[in-house]
Amino acid sequence: MLNRFLVLLIFAAAFAFAQSSQSVRLKQAQEYANQGKNKEALDEYRAILSTDKDNAEAYLGAGNVRLQMKDYKLALDNFQLAARHNPKLTKAVEGEALAYEGLNQKDNAVAKWRILAESGTAEQKTKAQTHIGILLGTTAAAPAPTQIAQTPRPLSVPAGEGNKFTYDSPEFKAGLAAYEKKNWGESLKHWREVLKKEPGNPGAYYYAGVCRFNMGELDNAAINFNRSFDFPERGFNANYYLGRIYEQKNENAKAIGFYNKYLQQTTSAEGKTEVQGRVARLSAAASAPATPASAPASAQQAEPAPADDPYACNSLESCMKMEEKRKQDSVAAYLESLKNKPLTVGPEKIVATEYGGNFAFASATESGSADLQKALNLIQKKSFQSAIDALLTVRQKFPGTPNSMAAAFNLLSLYQYLELHDKVIALGNSVLQEPVPEPYKSAISYALAASLVKKGEYQNGYNNLLNVKEEQKLGPTRGQKLALEAEIAARYKPDQGSPEILKKAIDAETDRIKKNELRMKLADLYVKLQDGPAAIRAYKEIEEDCPPNPSDPCNKVFTELGDRSFLAQNWPMALEYYNKAAERHRDPAQISWALFQIGNVYRRQGNFKEAVRSYDRLIKEHSGTYWADQAKLYKDDAIWQESNQGVLKNDR
């Protein structure tokens, strides 16, 4: 009886220790999250899940951290796992809704908010109704104060409910300080940093646009302003600056359109007076016949438009129509010229750049070739912004020429490398509005589809991918197209054949490294679909095809196989792969994780001496690391278990 009583007491103590340990870890993770220490918080949640894969609170906490990091895809995965392990956890449903909003998947977000509107807490019901109204456009936003020349200051718009972005961070304030001093270049650096941390922040786009406008970078400024309309209090001012930009480009119809939008929103008397004057001048210029500048004023008023000018006009409306006709005729002439010069339909010359993309010359002898060569030289020197400026020059100086089309392709390729997906989408959509010959059409459509997928617009990405012909001069290969199609299917409708699509992409890929990268995607997809055996098979295919001195994804596969085996409680296989990861990995963080897990495997098997030996090695070889600190705690537990092992075995 005494032995049984001791056994019960020890089991109760062990259970209490485990529960207390998990509780402490959850609190520690939350403290890290509150302090903005996202990596440390995620490490804590990962440690909890390594021993308790069903812990819904840990999945929820990890989702909240990733939501703060704007890693919406992984946040969504965490929230879904939290809801799966605890269907009553309404906070997980709220997290899913917010993650879908971050991914711009409005329909899915509304569906989740509706669940909360019916079954959430009173606070969640109110919140859900607000978000549904905003997403469906039934909740009107309060009109923002308007003034064109107001002094920039940190906005009083807080982050949180209903506000996706912050406008009072230290980096934002630093950008404003430089802006107020009219130090445009310095201010621009801060806006880039803000956008790295908060992609899409309309305030950063607005001030970056003003800086670039004042620096004379009109095209880049226009791109920024078009992303800034949602900036509270002064985003409407973007219309004023866009009007100024198009006025300087002599695109008067566009300038007038933006000026009129500004006039509808501003309450500034000074701003209205200035812009009304500009609209009047531009309208008068549009309605006046074009005459030589040296002609006397009376002659300018009396001379009719030349009879042989096919684009003559005498009113704002007719001039807008003639401008549109001029553009259409220019495109038609460009396409006709391609028929007469077959070499310029496809690139005459393609150069592989150091960053991995292709650089195209439609013609090495025609207009724009010198600027294209300048851009290529700048790319090879990694002067990317200067290269972008040179390519934009080709687009501006030689519209409708073969090299202008090549410049568009080169810009898209460079934007993708720099992960400027908003610019890829804007330029790609703009170019594809005109008739584009192959192979440019397929290459541009593929680049556009890839960037749309990166922004979470899976349906639009798939629609563009339908227009892509593979294996052409500028790509993509069949394997690349199938891989992107599989990624869309995996994220948009993972249960509808996406593994099979990805397998076809793997079969079509001839490059060994790229083939293994696709296999890793297939394995990750199986994990998402909760098909553990299929995931392990895919990981093993990578292992079997790894070279003697592997790099990612080969190195990663050992850790993944170890983790999969650990979750399946296949201890021999887990030990095999964690040992391989510890031996072959070069990343200290991965090695320390593998050693930590080796100790955990031994502890799970009841081999506490080997567990202590592995923890000691980790503590000695990786002192001061997170997992070494965790090993100290687990070592103490293993020693306790070892010292009480005899009592447990005497229970008969």
XYZ file of C-alpha atoms in Angstrom:
652
model
C 0.000 0.000 0.000
C 2.780 2.342 0.912
C 4.473 1.826 -2.455
C 1.230 2.489 -4.306
C 0.650 5.606 -2.268
C 4.166 6.797 -3.146
C 3.547 6.074 -6.819
C 0.320 8.084 -6.801
C 2.077 10.890 -4.974
C 4.954 10.930 -7.467
C 2.610 10.870 -10.470
C 0.609 13.718 -8.947
C 3.813 15.673 -8.348
C 5.046 15.018 -11.881
C 1.706 16.070 -13.384
C 1.629 19.207 -11.243
C 5.221 20.007 -12.269
C 4.344 19.647 -15.967
C 1.220 21.769 -15.645
C 3.067 24.419 -13.666
C 5.899 24.424 -16.201
C 3.471 24.968 -19.106
C 1.695 27.747 -17.216
C 4.984 29.494 -16.463
C 6.047 29.200 -20.100
C 2.765 30.654 -21.357
C 3.138 33.621 -19.012
C 6.775 34.097 -20.037
C 5.833 33.972 -23.716
C 3.120 36.587 -23.167
C 5.585 38.839 -21.335
C 8.028 38.558 -24.234
C 5.213 39.398 -26.660
C 4.193 42.429 -24.589
C 7.804 43.651 -24.686
C 7.966 43.255 -28.463
C 10.449 40.359 -28.200
C 8.749 38.348 -30.898
C 11.495 35.776 -31.511
C 11.770 34.942 -27.815
C 7.991 34.656 -27.522
C 7.798 32.292 -30.495
C 10.630 30.192 -29.057
C 8.646 29.786 -25.836
C 5.505 28.728 -27.708
C 7.553 26.295 -29.794
C 9.031 24.772 -26.637
C 5.537 24.280 -25.206
C 4.298 22.628 -28.396
C 7.343 20.340 -28.574
C 6.005 18.552 -25.490
C 2.289 19.319 -25.860
C 1.250 19.435 -29.508
C -2.425 19.934 -28.552
C -1.925 23.150 -26.557
C -4.478 25.539 -28.066
C -3.300 28.482 -25.934
C 0.237 28.146 -27.332
C -1.069 28.114 -30.921
C -3.217 31.157 -30.115
C -0.291 33.031 -28.576
C 1.986 32.251 -31.520
C -0.754 33.450 -33.877
C -1.059 36.756 -32.028
C 2.715 37.295 -32.210
C 2.774 36.604 -35.934
C -0.231 38.865 -36.414
C 1.765 41.696 -34.801
C 4.676 40.838 -37.117
C 2.229 41.069 -40.065
C 3.144 37.492 -41.018
C -0.507 36.880 -41.794
C -0.106 33.509 -43.512
C 1.628 31.810 -40.564
C -0.633 33.641 -38.112
C -3.662 32.156 -39.881
C -2.152 28.660 -39.652
C -1.625 29.105 -35.891
C -5.150 30.406 -35.281
C -6.650 27.516 -37.256
C -4.680 25.015 -35.169
C -5.815 26.756 -31.977
C -9.460 26.545 -33.084
C -9.036 22.904 -34.086
C -7.681 21.923 -30.673
C -10.226 24.060 -28.793
C -13.367 24.770 -30.863
C -14.741 26.959 -28.042
C -11.769 29.361 -28.215
C -13.471 32.384 -29.801
C -10.233 34.376 -29.647
C -8.833 32.001 -32.272
C -11.779 32.763 -34.590
C -11.155 36.487 -34.066
C -7.496 35.941 -34.941
C -8.500 34.117 -38.132
C -10.715 37.056 -39.126
C -7.912 39.574 -38.572
C -5.405 37.408 -40.458
C -7.789 37.119 -43.419
C -8.114 40.923 -43.394
C -4.329 41.206 -43.486
C -4.282 38.862 -46.499
C -6.991 40.983 -48.204
C -9.333 37.964 -48.284
C -12.477 39.934 -47.437
C -14.985 37.123 -47.999
C -13.198 34.789 -45.601
C -12.796 37.596 -43.057
C -16.505 38.438 -43.187
C -17.389 34.748 -42.724
C -15.305 34.552 -39.546
C -16.665 37.853 -38.178
C -20.195 36.552 -38.734
C -19.411 33.542 -36.555
C -18.336 35.916 -33.779
C -21.363 38.151 -34.343
C -23.524 35.136 -33.516
C -21.539 33.263 -30.865
C -18.791 35.563 -29.566
C -18.655 37.544 -26.350
C -20.578 40.813 -26.119
C -17.391 42.727 -26.915
C -16.598 40.447 -29.856
C -20.126 40.801 -31.244
C -19.769 44.587 -31.303
C -16.324 44.345 -32.838
C -17.548 41.849 -35.435
C -20.424 44.101 -36.524
C -18.010 47.022 -36.939
C -15.548 45.009 -39.042
C -18.305 43.524 -41.201
C -19.640 47.023 -41.874
C -16.184 48.288 -42.883
C -15.429 45.273 -45.093
C -18.797 45.437 -46.860
C -18.685 49.228 -47.173
C -21.814 49.796 -45.107
C -19.995 51.677 -42.329
C -19.010 55.167 -43.435
C -15.775 56.631 -42.173
C -15.926 60.058 -40.576
C -14.745 62.828 -42.932
C -11.138 63.788 -42.288
C -9.999 67.386 -41.749
C -8.582 68.816 -44.952
C -5.896 71.356 -45.592
C -3.185 71.389 -48.197
C -0.379 73.077 -46.296
C -0.867 71.911 -42.747
C 2.192 71.343 -40.572
C 3.054 67.635 -40.477
C 2.712 66.076 -37.058
C 2.187 62.610 -35.585
C -1.445 61.678 -36.166
C -3.794 61.038 -33.310
C -4.928 57.802 -34.936
C -4.050 54.916 -32.603
C -3.127 51.420 -33.709
C -5.614 48.693 -32.960
C -9.308 48.287 -33.596
C -10.201 49.485 -37.091
C -6.723 50.929 -37.686
C -4.270 48.763 -39.531
C -1.328 51.169 -39.402
C 0.476 53.352 -36.849
C 1.542 56.951 -37.425
C 3.419 57.730 -34.227
C 6.197 55.146 -34.157
C 9.785 56.393 -33.496
C 10.695 55.785 -37.150
C 7.618 57.691 -38.365
C 8.426 60.633 -36.069
C 12.030 60.654 -37.286
C 10.783 60.829 -40.877
C 8.563 63.795 -39.983
C 11.435 65.580 -38.248
C 13.602 65.363 -41.376
C 10.583 66.303 -43.505
C 10.003 69.488 -41.526
C 13.640 70.449 -42.107
C 13.068 69.842 -45.847
C 15.801 67.216 -45.757
C 14.044 65.155 -48.420
C 16.673 62.439 -48.899
C 17.058 61.797 -45.172
C 13.293 61.775 -44.675
C 12.891 59.280 -47.528
C 15.220 56.811 -45.781
C 12.927 56.791 -42.745
C 9.816 56.193 -44.875
C 11.513 53.160 -46.430
C 12.169 51.783 -42.954
C 8.558 52.387 -41.936
C 7.361 50.470 -45.008
C 9.686 47.559 -44.231
C 8.052 47.206 -40.823
C 4.529 48.140 -41.967
C 4.076 47.313 -45.665
C 1.322 49.437 -47.155
C 1.428 52.253 -44.547
C -0.338 55.075 -46.468
C 1.255 57.787 -44.312
C 4.736 56.636 -45.246
C 3.717 56.482 -48.912
C 2.302 60.017 -48.712
C 5.404 61.632 -47.221
C 7.693 59.565 -49.458
C 5.710 60.912 -52.425
C 6.146 64.528 -51.294
C 9.881 63.958 -50.775
C 10.273 62.461 -54.233
C 8.154 65.207 -55.778
C 10.477 67.824 -54.287
C 13.504 65.821 -55.471
C 12.141 65.751 -59.034
C 11.477 61.979 -59.058
C 8.018 62.376 -60.539
C 7.298 58.782 -61.599
C 8.286 57.307 -58.256
C 6.351 60.075 -56.510
C 3.229 59.188 -58.516
C 3.535 55.523 -57.463
C 3.766 56.602 -53.814
C 0.829 59.014 -53.997
C -1.422 56.380 -55.560
C -0.887 54.266 -52.410
C -1.528 57.107 -49.959
C -5.206 58.021 -50.366
C -6.174 56.140 -47.171
C -3.807 58.243 -45.043
C -6.060 59.863 -42.380
C -6.330 63.659 -42.409
C -4.187 64.389 -45.445
C -4.246 61.495 -47.901
C -6.588 63.515 -50.159
C -3.656 65.899 -50.788
C -2.198 63.183 -53.033
C -4.696 64.367 -55.669
C -3.079 67.815 -55.606
C 0.417 66.426 -56.102
C -0.694 64.003 -58.820
C -2.266 66.952 -60.599
C 1.059 68.818 -60.367
C 2.944 65.781 -61.689
C 0.717 65.313 -64.732
C 0.712 69.043 -65.361
C 4.518 68.955 -65.581
C 4.261 66.020 -67.976
C 1.849 68.011 -70.176
C -0.870 65.386 -69.603
C -3.423 68.086 -68.944
C -6.553 65.935 -68.964
C -5.188 63.718 -66.181
C -3.978 66.760 -64.252
C -7.433 68.366 -64.404
C -9.038 65.100 -63.234
C -6.875 64.950 -60.096
C -7.265 68.672 -59.426
C -11.044 68.291 -59.515
C -10.875 65.417 -57.007
C -8.797 67.648 -54.735
C -11.302 70.509 -55.043
C -14.141 68.171 -53.997
C -12.373 67.288 -50.734
C -10.427 70.319 -49.573
C -11.738 73.072 -47.274
C -8.615 75.204 -47.681
C -9.522 78.532 -49.326
C -5.905 79.053 -50.341
C -5.712 75.576 -51.845
C -8.973 76.051 -53.757
C -7.838 79.377 -55.206
C -4.540 77.978 -56.430
C -6.001 74.806 -57.950
C -8.944 76.571 -59.585
C -6.422 78.845 -61.298
C -4.434 75.844 -62.523
C -7.584 74.127 -63.857
C -8.603 77.306 -65.691
C -5.181 77.670 -67.331
C -5.044 74.025 -68.372
C -8.600 74.103 -69.769
C -7.829 77.213 -71.748
C -4.628 75.682 -73.093
C -6.487 72.530 -74.111
C -9.162 74.454 -75.993
C -6.706 76.794 -77.755
C -5.294 75.729 -81.165
C -1.584 74.930 -81.156
C 0.548 77.622 -82.873
C 4.245 78.493 -82.989
C 5.409 80.298 -79.867
C 6.849 83.149 -81.954
C 3.510 84.063 -83.542
C 1.850 87.294 -82.373
C -1.017 87.020 -79.907
C -3.649 88.109 -82.440
C -2.469 85.472 -84.900
C -2.518 82.820 -82.164
C -6.173 83.548 -81.498
C -7.215 83.596 -85.151
C -5.183 80.769 -86.693
C -7.218 77.528 -87.018
C -5.762 74.111 -86.297
C -3.842 72.672 -89.262
C -6.200 70.765 -91.535
C -3.721 67.878 -91.944
C -3.333 67.291 -88.171
C -5.266 64.057 -87.421
C -5.302 64.892 -83.692
C -6.535 68.498 -83.927
C -9.006 69.519 -81.216
C -10.751 72.685 -80.013
C -12.246 71.802 -76.618
C -11.263 69.961 -73.485
C -13.561 67.033 -74.321
C -12.335 66.697 -77.910
C -8.701 67.005 -76.827
C -9.155 64.171 -74.328
C -10.613 62.007 -77.093
C -7.786 62.897 -79.465
C -5.199 62.082 -76.801
C -6.764 58.655 -76.353
C -6.791 58.142 -80.129
C -3.126 59.169 -80.314
C -2.241 56.485 -77.737
C -4.222 53.805 -79.555
C -2.614 54.713 -82.885
C 0.821 54.635 -81.244
C 0.221 51.099 -79.959
C -1.091 49.982 -83.358
C 1.952 51.476 -85.113
C 4.247 49.767 -82.596
C 2.679 46.355 -83.205
C 2.782 46.925 -86.983
C 6.493 47.771 -86.730
C 7.102 44.458 -84.948
C 5.671 42.565 -87.927
C 8.233 44.200 -90.189
C 11.113 43.534 -87.739
C 10.745 39.935 -86.545
C 13.902 40.077 -84.433
C 12.392 42.732 -82.190
C 9.307 40.653 -81.351
C 11.497 38.633 -79.005
C 14.609 40.014 -77.324
C 17.575 40.316 -79.652
C 19.895 39.855 -76.683
C 19.412 38.369 -73.194
C 21.975 38.767 -70.420
C 21.969 36.841 -67.133
C 22.443 39.244 -64.205
C 24.185 38.604 -60.908
C 20.936 38.756 -58.964
C 19.619 35.781 -60.927
C 17.166 37.440 -63.318
C 17.318 37.980 -67.084
C 17.943 41.337 -68.736
C 16.525 41.864 -72.227
C 17.507 44.087 -75.158
C 14.755 44.132 -77.797
C 17.263 45.705 -80.160
C 20.903 46.523 -79.472
C 20.951 49.194 -82.179
C 17.642 51.080 -81.930
C 16.484 53.923 -79.689
C 16.930 53.259 -75.983
C 19.699 50.651 -76.282
C 22.310 52.951 -74.699
C 20.080 53.592 -71.675
C 19.370 49.858 -71.385
C 23.110 49.147 -71.371
C 23.551 51.791 -68.670
C 20.836 50.127 -66.581
C 22.469 46.709 -67.020
C 25.849 48.054 -65.872
C 24.214 49.598 -62.796
C 22.472 46.318 -61.957
C 25.762 44.429 -62.119
C 27.142 46.977 -59.647
C 24.032 46.450 -57.475
C 23.073 50.137 -57.861
C 19.447 49.122 -58.122
C 17.727 52.484 -57.625
C 19.886 54.094 -60.311
C 19.146 51.152 -62.604
C 15.413 51.616 -62.022
C 15.749 55.314 -62.902
C 17.586 54.434 -66.140
C 14.886 51.923 -67.136
C 12.146 54.429 -66.381
C 13.981 56.886 -68.643
C 13.696 54.422 -71.535
C 9.967 54.069 -70.878
C 9.517 57.871 -70.840
C 11.822 58.861 -73.700
C 10.990 56.093 -76.176
C 7.319 55.093 -75.704
C 5.980 52.603 -78.227
C 9.430 51.309 -79.202
C 10.670 47.710 -78.879
C 13.235 48.730 -76.248
C 10.510 50.393 -74.191
C 8.808 46.987 -73.929
C 12.149 45.405 -72.978
C 12.602 48.090 -70.315
C 9.192 47.218 -68.871
C 10.174 43.547 -68.623
C 13.516 44.440 -67.018
C 11.797 46.698 -64.493
C 9.374 43.944 -63.519
C 12.220 41.462 -63.126
C 14.162 43.878 -60.910
C 11.111 44.860 -58.858
C 10.462 41.176 -58.153
C 14.023 40.598 -57.009
C 13.712 43.568 -54.654
C 10.315 42.222 -53.495
C 8.547 45.431 -54.534
C 5.406 43.489 -55.378
C 3.125 46.537 -55.346
C 5.239 48.034 -58.130
C 5.188 44.782 -60.091
C 1.400 44.727 -59.877
C 1.008 48.392 -60.869
C 3.418 48.195 -63.812
C 2.302 44.737 -64.952
C -1.368 45.720 -65.055
C -0.495 48.938 -66.864
C 1.585 47.236 -69.572
C -0.920 44.425 -70.136
C -3.694 46.932 -70.854
C -2.045 47.362 -74.245
C -1.522 44.607 -76.823
C 1.769 42.950 -75.836
C 3.553 40.491 -78.146
C 5.054 37.196 -77.052
C 7.335 36.266 -75.369
C 6.884 39.473 -73.321
C 3.200 38.836 -72.662
C 3.751 35.477 -70.954
C 6.796 36.644 -68.990
C 4.979 39.758 -67.747
C 1.794 37.809 -66.952
C 3.837 35.295 -64.950
C 5.632 38.040 -62.991
C 2.291 39.722 -62.275
C 0.739 36.419 -61.145
C 3.669 35.679 -58.813
C 3.438 39.101 -57.142
C -0.344 38.852 -56.785
C 0.148 35.543 -54.971
C 2.707 37.182 -52.666
C 0.065 39.794 -51.800
C -2.537 37.109 -51.093
C -4.605 37.781 -54.243
C -4.796 34.123 -55.279
C -7.760 34.301 -57.646
C -6.284 37.248 -59.586
C -2.940 35.460 -59.648
C -4.542 32.351 -61.102
C -6.423 34.388 -63.740
C -3.145 35.921 -64.954
C -1.411 32.550 -64.929
C -3.976 31.211 -67.415
C -2.498 33.547 -70.070
C 1.064 32.240 -69.635
C 2.754 30.075 -72.259
C 5.738 28.259 -70.786
C 9.195 27.426 -72.188
C 9.549 30.660 -74.169
C 12.621 32.833 -74.527
C 11.955 34.877 -71.375
C 10.335 32.099 -69.368
C 8.788 30.781 -67.323
C 9.639 27.086 -67.575
C 6.869 24.529 -67.334
C 8.114 23.608 -63.870
C 7.958 27.229 -62.684
C 4.422 27.690 -63.975
C 3.212 24.461 -62.391
C 4.923 25.350 -59.105
C 3.114 28.697 -58.960
C -0.179 27.041 -59.901
C 0.345 24.544 -57.077
C 1.133 27.329 -54.613
C -2.109 29.084 -55.560
C -4.057 25.860 -55.165
C -2.354 25.087 -51.850
C -3.211 28.456 -50.345
C -6.544 29.114 -52.009
C -8.060 25.612 -52.244
C -5.558 23.151 -50.728
C -7.857 20.146 -50.968
C -8.422 20.390 -54.713
C -5.516 18.558 -56.288
C -2.673 20.919 -55.400
C -0.291 18.088 -54.331
C -0.722 16.494 -57.755
C 0.026 19.800 -59.496
C 3.156 20.195 -57.403
C 4.288 16.658 -58.242
C 4.046 17.536 -61.945
C 6.188 20.611 -61.289
C 8.794 18.446 -59.539
C 8.872 16.011 -62.466
C 9.259 18.889 -64.941
C 12.126 20.582 -63.036
C 15.625 19.562 -64.139
C 17.691 21.659 -61.720
C 18.523 19.571 -58.629
C 18.342 22.400 -56.091
C 15.071 23.770 -57.487
C 13.613 20.256 -57.576
C 14.369 19.840 -53.860
C 12.893 23.262 -53.111
C 9.668 22.106 -54.786
C 9.768 18.869 -52.802
C 10.055 20.923 -49.622
C 6.937 22.865 -50.643
C 5.155 19.569 -51.268
C 6.148 18.280 -47.832
C 5.016 21.519 -46.181
C 1.712 21.235 -48.046
C 1.162 17.707 -46.748
C 1.840 18.999 -43.244
C -0.851 21.640 -43.747
C -3.241 18.966 -45.022
C -2.391 16.892 -41.910
C -1.088 14.005 -44.019
C 1.933 13.103 -41.878
C 3.030 9.929 -43.739
C 2.981 11.729 -47.117
C 4.973 14.624 -45.637
C 7.626 12.224 -44.332
C 7.847 10.528 -47.759
C 8.425 13.905 -49.425
C 11.077 14.861 -46.861
C 12.855 11.530 -47.399
C 12.947 12.102 -51.160
C 14.862 15.313 -50.463
C 17.257 13.500 -48.128
C 17.969 10.808 -50.714
C 18.735 13.415 -53.385
C 20.949 15.657 -51.243
C 24.581 16.221 -52.356
C 27.494 15.347 -49.989
C 27.800 18.930 -48.705
C 24.179 19.996 -48.600
C 22.682 23.397 -48.081
C 19.052 24.393 -47.677
C 16.626 22.777 -48.274
C 18.740 19.645 -47.613
C 19.892 20.807 -44.183
C 16.378 21.773 -43.219
C 14.990 18.350 -44.055
C 16.863 16.625 -41.209
C 15.254 18.914 -38.632
C 11.839 18.541 -40.282
C 12.081 14.747 -40.322
C 13.183 14.820 -36.713
C 10.215 17.018 -35.759
C 7.723 14.872 -37.704
C 9.091 11.697 -36.118
C 9.003 13.285 -32.662
C 5.338 14.242 -33.044
C 4.577 10.705 -34.239
C 6.515 9.374 -31.191
C 8.792 7.382 -33.494
C 11.751 7.770 -31.152
C 14.412 5.803 -33.110
C 13.729 7.777 -36.293
C 13.615 11.058 -34.364
C 17.030 10.308 -32.838
C 18.450 9.401 -36.252
C 17.440 12.656 -37.898
C 18.143 14.977 -34.978
C 21.662 13.509 -34.807
C 22.100 14.132 -38.540
C 20.881 17.710 -38.083
C 23.347 18.251 -35.219
C 26.213 16.850 -37.313
C 25.494 18.478 -40.683
C 23.858 21.808 -39.874
C 25.964 24.959 -39.890
C 23.341 27.129 -38.237
C 24.022 27.192 -34.447
C 20.323 27.773 -33.722
C 19.372 24.599 -35.610
C 22.154 22.592 -33.951
C 21.095 23.704 -30.468
C 17.461 22.814 -31.249
C 18.521 19.345 -32.461
C 20.573 18.701 -29.317
C 17.690 19.892 -27.147
C 15.315 17.504 -28.903
C 17.761 14.591 -28.623
C 17.634 15.085 -24.851
C 13.827 15.231 -25.010
C 13.655 11.965 -26.980
C 15.782 10.168 -24.403
C 13.669 11.665 -21.621
C 10.475 10.443 -23.319
C 12.013 6.954 -23.577
C 12.859 6.972 -19.874
C 16.604 6.992 -20.601
C 17.319 9.871 -18.229
C 21.107 9.385 -18.134
C 21.400 9.887 -21.908
C 18.970 12.808 -21.691
C 21.192 14.504 -19.092
C 24.257 13.792 -21.250
C 22.649 15.494 -24.272
C 21.478 18.468 -22.209
C 24.986 18.832 -20.733
C 26.517 18.865 -24.224
C 24.075 21.564 -25.298
C 24.772 23.653 -22.191
C 28.533 23.332 -22.710
C 28.782 23.835 -26.486
C 26.055 26.468 -26.883
C 26.202 28.338 -23.583
C 24.025 31.446 -23.393
C 21.611 30.367 -26.132
C 17.883 30.078 -25.568
C 17.830 26.280 -25.901
C 20.807 25.889 -23.575
C 18.837 27.780 -20.917
C 15.853 25.514 -21.528
C 18.099 22.464 -21.288
C 19.017 23.431 -17.715
C 15.346 23.210 -16.703
C 14.786 19.907 -18.476
C 18.036 18.496 -17.086
C 16.765 19.128 -13.553
C 13.525 17.337 -14.416
C 15.438 14.378 -15.916
C 17.591 14.098 -12.772
C 14.433 14.147 -10.618
C 12.843 11.467 -12.777
C 16.004 9.319 -12.600
C 16.149 9.579 -8.818
C 12.527 8.424 -8.487
C 12.621 5.780 -11.205
C 13.185 2.935 -8.743
C 10.102 3.791 -6.715
C 7.991 3.771 -9.851
C 9.319 0.365 -10.904
C 8.513 -1.203 -7.504
C 4.795 -0.743 -8.034
C 3.490 -4.260 -8.396
